[in-house]
């Protein structure tokens, strides 16, 4: 098989990783520079729970999957040869480069290394009935979290130090739950294949660019739908009837900072979301602004999760919460 050249990798930043991003981005490399001091986590921020937790009994991914996610996943699966091309592009060497690039520059959380963050991940995974992935903390001034699922290897989540600084304990766990939602719904493998496909297809002679351009709009539409699903996973873990935790995360990522945290207002942000929806109702508004974005706009995500929090579907899932023994 002829080798298909891929861009010189810093895959952790280039591959549009499945992420709880600080903002919606198109498929461009995100560069970060400078240093960022990692503040020591103290017990006022993190308090480990007792040796038991809750879980949604027999939770299936389709029970909280957003309808747009389900619809656009079916469309992607119907594209002839997509899986085969993705597997060809995602070869052994590429997988290894991706793995080493992401874990070689980060700190692995465990029971004796960043134990509070590790506990947040374990608790969130227990609620969603999923095996906890590895969790890495990476130095970066860009608030972000992302997941990579590489075939044959344990999936892992990476969070940036600036995100830890920006969010409180409950908000951080909501972010981790969002990332777990990608794994619960098998988004990780799909997105890894799709990202490699898009990057690699542009290097193919002849029709390669045309193939990638045709896939791009549908791919981004699916990416945005997948993010809405994972916001629901975050809400299930937060178990917050007023949705303040998840919406607070979205609000902080849109325009927050540690010094402004006590001035932010969830209700005002939801009102902003409603005003945006009204302003973007013209044919040239919402679609023109979002069609090339990998993530839905924060105000639209806030509106979507607020609506789902009042749904019968969400309330029935909460009724299935039960106490279980902790996995640690």
Coordinates of C-alpha atoms in Angstrom, one line a residue:
X1 CA 0.0 0.0 0.0
X2 CA 1.4 3.4 -1.0
X3 CA 2.2 5.7 1.9
X4 CA -0.1 8.7 2.2
X5 CA 1.9 11.7 3.5
X6 CA 0.4 13.4 6.6
X7 CA 1.3 16.8 8.0
X8 CA 4.2 16.9 10.4
X9 CA 2.4 15.9 13.6
X10 CA 1.6 17.7 16.7
X11 CA -1.6 15.6 16.7
X12 CA -2.7 16.8 20.1
X13 CA -3.4 20.2 18.6
X14 CA -3.9 19.5 14.9
X15 CA -6.5 16.8 14.8
X16 CA -9.6 18.6 16.0
X17 CA -9.6 16.3 19.0
X18 CA -13.0 15.4 20.5
X19 CA -13.1 18.3 23.0
X20 CA -14.9 20.4 25.4
X21 CA -13.4 23.4 23.6
X22 CA -13.1 26.9 24.9
X23 CA -14.5 28.0 21.6
X24 CA -15.7 26.6 18.3
X25 CA -12.9 26.3 15.8
X26 CA -12.5 25.2 12.2
X27 CA -9.8 22.8 11.2
X28 CA -6.8 25.0 11.8
X29 CA -3.8 24.3 14.1
X30 CA -4.1 25.9 17.5
X31 CA -0.8 27.3 18.6
X32 CA 0.0 28.0 22.2
X33 CA 3.1 29.7 23.6
X34 CA 4.5 30.8 26.9
X35 CA 4.1 29.2 30.2
X36 CA 1.3 28.8 32.6
X37 CA 1.7 28.1 36.3
X38 CA -0.3 25.1 37.6
X39 CA -1.9 26.1 40.9
X40 CA -1.7 23.4 43.6
X41 CA -5.1 21.8 44.2
X42 CA -6.2 22.1 47.8
X43 CA -8.9 20.4 49.8
X44 CA -11.2 23.4 49.6
X45 CA -11.5 22.8 45.9
X46 CA -11.6 19.0 46.0
X47 CA -13.2 16.8 48.6
X48 CA -13.2 13.1 47.8
X49 CA -16.5 11.3 48.5
X50 CA -17.0 8.2 50.5
X51 CA -16.4 4.8 49.1
X52 CA -19.7 4.7 47.3
X53 CA -21.2 6.7 44.5
X54 CA -24.3 6.7 42.2
X55 CA -24.8 5.4 38.7
X56 CA -27.6 5.4 36.2
X57 CA -28.7 1.8 36.1
X58 CA -28.0 0.0 32.8
X59 CA -27.4 3.3 31.0
X60 CA -27.3 3.0 27.2
X61 CA -25.7 5.7 25.1
X62 CA -28.8 6.0 22.9
X63 CA -30.9 7.0 25.9
X64 CA -29.2 10.4 26.0
X65 CA -27.9 10.7 22.5
X66 CA -29.1 13.9 20.8
X67 CA -31.4 13.3 17.8
X68 CA -29.0 15.3 15.6
X69 CA -26.1 13.1 16.6
X70 CA -28.1 10.0 15.8
X71 CA -29.2 11.4 12.4
X72 CA -25.7 12.6 11.4
X73 CA -24.0 9.4 12.5
X74 CA -26.3 7.4 10.2
X75 CA -25.4 9.8 7.3
X76 CA -21.7 9.3 8.0
X77 CA -22.1 5.5 8.1
X78 CA -23.8 5.6 4.7
X79 CA -20.8 7.2 3.0
X80 CA -19.3 4.4 0.9
X81 CA -15.8 3.3 2.0
X82 CA -15.5 5.8 4.8
X83 CA -14.4 3.2 7.4
X84 CA -12.0 1.5 5.0
X85 CA -10.3 4.7 4.1
X86 CA -10.1 5.8 7.7
X87 CA -8.5 2.6 8.8
X88 CA -5.9 2.8 6.0
X89 CA -5.0 6.3 7.0
X90 CA -4.9 5.6 10.7
X91 CA -2.0 3.1 10.5
X92 CA 0.2 1.8 13.3
X93 CA 2.8 4.5 13.0
X94 CA 0.2 7.3 13.1
X95 CA -1.4 5.8 16.1
X96 CA 1.9 5.6 18.0
X97 CA 2.8 9.2 17.1
X98 CA -0.5 10.4 18.4
X99 CA -0.2 8.4 21.6
X100 CA 3.4 9.5 22.4
X101 CA 2.7 13.2 21.5
X102 CA -0.2 13.4 23.9
X103 CA 1.1 11.5 26.9
X104 CA 4.8 12.4 26.6
X105 CA 4.2 16.1 27.5
X106 CA 1.5 15.6 30.2
X107 CA 1.1 14.3 33.8
X108 CA -0.9 11.1 34.3
X109 CA -3.4 11.4 37.1
X110 CA -3.8 8.5 39.5
X111 CA -4.5 7.6 43.1
X112 CA -1.1 9.0 44.1
X113 CA -0.7 11.7 41.4
X114 CA -3.3 14.5 41.3
X115 CA -5.6 12.1 43.2
X116 CA -8.5 14.6 43.4
X117 CA -8.7 14.9 39.6
X118 CA -8.4 11.1 39.3
X119 CA -11.3 10.7 41.8
X120 CA -13.5 13.1 39.8
X121 CA -12.9 11.0 36.7
X122 CA -13.6 7.7 38.5
X123 CA -16.9 9.1 39.9
X124 CA -18.1 10.4 36.6
X125 CA -17.3 7.2 34.8
X126 CA -19.2 5.2 37.5
X127 CA -22.3 7.3 36.9
X128 CA -22.2 6.8 33.2
X129 CA -21.4 3.1 33.5
X130 CA -18.1 3.3 31.6
X131 CA -14.6 2.2 32.3
X132 CA -12.5 5.2 33.4
X133 CA -10.0 6.2 30.7
X134 CA -6.5 7.5 31.6
X135 CA -6.5 11.2 32.5
X136 CA -3.6 13.5 31.7
X137 CA -3.0 17.1 32.7
X138 CA -1.1 19.2 30.1
X139 CA 0.4 22.6 30.5
X140 CA -1.4 25.1 28.2
X141 CA -2.8 28.7 28.5
X142 CA -5.7 27.6 26.2
X143 CA -8.6 26.2 28.2
X144 CA -9.5 22.9 26.6
X145 CA -10.1 19.2 27.2
X146 CA -10.2 16.4 24.6
X147 CA -10.4 12.7 24.2
X148 CA -8.5 10.3 21.9
X149 CA -9.5 6.7 21.3
X150 CA -6.8 4.8 19.5
X151 CA -7.6 1.2 18.4
X152 CA -6.0 -1.4 20.5
X153 CA -5.0 1.1 23.3
X154 CA -6.8 2.4 26.3
X155 CA -8.5 5.8 25.5
X156 CA -7.4 8.8 27.4
X157 CA -8.6 12.3 28.2
X158 CA -6.3 15.4 28.3
X159 CA -7.2 18.6 30.2
X160 CA -5.2 21.8 30.1
X161 CA -4.0 23.5 33.2
X162 CA -5.7 26.7 32.3
X163 CA -9.1 24.8 32.4
X164 CA -8.3 23.6 35.9
X165 CA -7.6 27.2 37.0
X166 CA -10.8 28.5 35.4
X167 CA -13.4 26.0 36.7
X168 CA -14.5 24.8 40.2
X169 CA -14.7 21.2 41.2
X170 CA -18.2 20.5 40.0
X171 CA -17.6 22.2 36.7
X172 CA -14.4 20.2 36.2
X173 CA -16.3 17.0 36.7
X174 CA -18.9 18.1 34.2
X175 CA -16.1 18.6 31.7
X176 CA -14.7 15.2 32.4
X177 CA -18.2 13.7 32.0
X178 CA -18.6 15.5 28.7
X179 CA -15.4 13.8 27.5
X180 CA -16.7 10.4 28.8
X181 CA -19.8 11.0 26.8
X182 CA -17.7 10.8 23.6
X183 CA -16.3 7.4 24.7
X184 CA -19.8 6.2 25.8
X185 CA -21.2 7.0 22.4
X186 CA -18.1 5.7 20.5
X187 CA -17.4 9.2 19.1
X188 CA -13.6 8.9 19.8
X189 CA -12.9 6.3 17.1
X190 CA -15.2 8.0 14.6
X191 CA -13.6 11.4 15.1
X192 CA -10.0 10.0 15.0
X193 CA -10.8 8.3 11.7
X194 CA -12.6 11.4 10.3
X195 CA -9.8 13.8 11.3
X196 CA -7.1 11.7 9.7
X197 CA -9.3 11.2 6.7
X198 CA -9.7 14.9 6.2
X199 CA -6.1 15.7 6.7
X200 CA -4.9 12.8 4.5
X201 CA -7.4 13.3 1.7
X202 CA -6.1 16.7 1.0
X203 CA -2.7 15.1 0.2
X204 CA -4.1 12.6 -2.3
X205 CA -3.4 13.5 -6.0
X206 CA -6.3 14.4 -8.3
X207 CA -9.6 14.0 -6.4
X208 CA -8.3 14.1 -2.9
X209 CA -9.1 17.8 -2.3
X210 CA -12.5 17.4 -3.7
X211 CA -13.2 14.4 -1.5
X212 CA -12.2 16.2 1.6
X213 CA -14.1 19.3 0.7
X214 CA -17.3 17.3 0.2
X215 CA -16.8 15.5 3.5
X216 CA -16.0 18.6 5.5
X217 CA -19.4 20.2 5.9
X218 CA -21.1 16.9 6.8
X219 CA -18.2 16.1 9.2
X220 CA -18.5 19.4 11.0
X221 CA -22.3 19.0 11.2
X222 CA -21.8 15.6 12.9
X223 CA -19.1 17.1 15.2
X224 CA -21.5 19.8 16.4
X225 CA -24.2 17.2 17.0
X226 CA -21.9 15.0 19.0
X227 CA -21.0 17.9 21.3
X228 CA -24.7 18.4 22.1
X229 CA -24.9 14.7 23.1
X230 CA -21.9 15.0 25.4
X231 CA -23.3 18.1 27.1
X232 CA -26.2 15.8 28.2
X233 CA -23.6 13.3 29.6
X234 CA -22.2 16.2 31.6
X235 CA -25.7 17.1 33.0
X236 CA -26.3 13.5 34.0
X237 CA -23.1 13.5 36.1
X238 CA -23.8 16.9 37.5
X239 CA -27.3 15.9 38.5
X240 CA -28.1 19.6 38.7
X241 CA -31.9 20.4 38.4
X242 CA -31.2 24.1 37.5
X243 CA -28.5 23.2 35.0
X244 CA -26.2 25.8 36.5
X245 CA -23.1 23.7 36.5
X246 CA -23.0 22.8 32.8
X247 CA -24.2 26.3 31.7
X248 CA -21.6 27.9 34.0
X249 CA -18.9 25.9 32.2
X250 CA -20.1 27.1 28.8
X251 CA -20.3 30.6 30.0
X252 CA -16.8 30.6 31.5
X253 CA -15.4 29.1 28.3
X254 CA -17.1 31.8 26.3
X255 CA -16.0 34.8 28.4
X256 CA -14.9 34.0 31.9
X257 CA -11.8 34.2 34.0
X258 CA -11.0 33.3 37.7
X259 CA -11.3 36.9 38.7
X260 CA -14.7 37.3 37.0
X261 CA -16.2 34.1 38.2
X262 CA -18.3 35.5 41.1
X263 CA -19.9 38.1 38.7
X264 CA -21.1 35.6 36.1
X265 CA -24.9 35.0 35.9
X266 CA -26.4 31.8 34.4
X267 CA -29.8 33.3 33.9
X268 CA -28.4 36.3 32.0
X269 CA -26.4 33.9 29.8
X270 CA -29.6 32.0 28.9
X271 CA -31.3 35.3 28.1
X272 CA -28.3 36.1 25.9
X273 CA -28.9 32.7 24.2
X274 CA -32.5 33.5 23.5
X275 CA -31.6 36.9 22.1
X276 CA -29.0 35.3 19.8
X277 CA -31.6 32.8 18.5
X278 CA -33.9 35.6 17.6
X279 CA -31.2 37.7 15.9
X280 CA -30.0 34.7 13.9
X281 CA -33.4 33.7 12.6
X282 CA -32.7 35.1 9.2
X283 CA -31.4 32.6 6.5
X284 CA -28.0 34.3 6.5
X285 CA -27.6 34.3 10.3
X286 CA -27.0 31.1 12.2
X287 CA -26.0 28.9 9.2
X288 CA -23.5 31.3 7.8
X289 CA -21.8 31.7 11.1
X290 CA -21.7 28.1 12.2
X291 CA -21.4 25.9 9.1
X292 CA -17.5 25.7 9.3
X293 CA -17.3 25.3 13.1
X294 CA -16.3 22.1 14.9
X295 CA -18.4 23.1 18.0
X296 CA -21.8 24.7 18.4
X297 CA -21.7 28.2 19.7
X298 CA -21.7 28.3 23.6
X299 CA -25.0 30.2 23.7
X300 CA -26.7 27.5 21.5
X301 CA -25.3 24.7 23.7
X302 CA -26.6 26.5 26.8
X303 CA -30.1 26.7 25.3
X304 CA -30.1 23.1 24.2
X305 CA -29.0 21.7 27.5
X306 CA -31.5 23.9 29.4
X307 CA -34.3 22.5 27.3
X308 CA -33.2 18.9 27.8
X309 CA -33.0 19.4 31.5
X310 CA -36.8 20.0 31.5
X311 CA -37.6 17.0 29.4
X312 CA -39.3 13.8 30.5
X313 CA -36.4 11.8 29.1
X314 CA -33.9 13.4 31.4
X315 CA -36.1 13.1 34.5
X316 CA -36.7 9.4 33.8
X317 CA -32.9 8.9 33.6
X318 CA -32.4 10.6 37.0
X319 CA -35.0 8.3 38.5
X320 CA -32.7 5.4 37.7
X321 CA -29.9 6.7 39.8
X322 CA -28.8 4.2 42.4
X323 CA -26.0 3.9 44.9
X324 CA -23.3 1.5 44.0
X325 CA -19.9 0.5 45.5
X326 CA -17.1 2.7 44.3
X327 CA -14.6 1.2 41.8
X328 CA -11.7 2.5 43.8

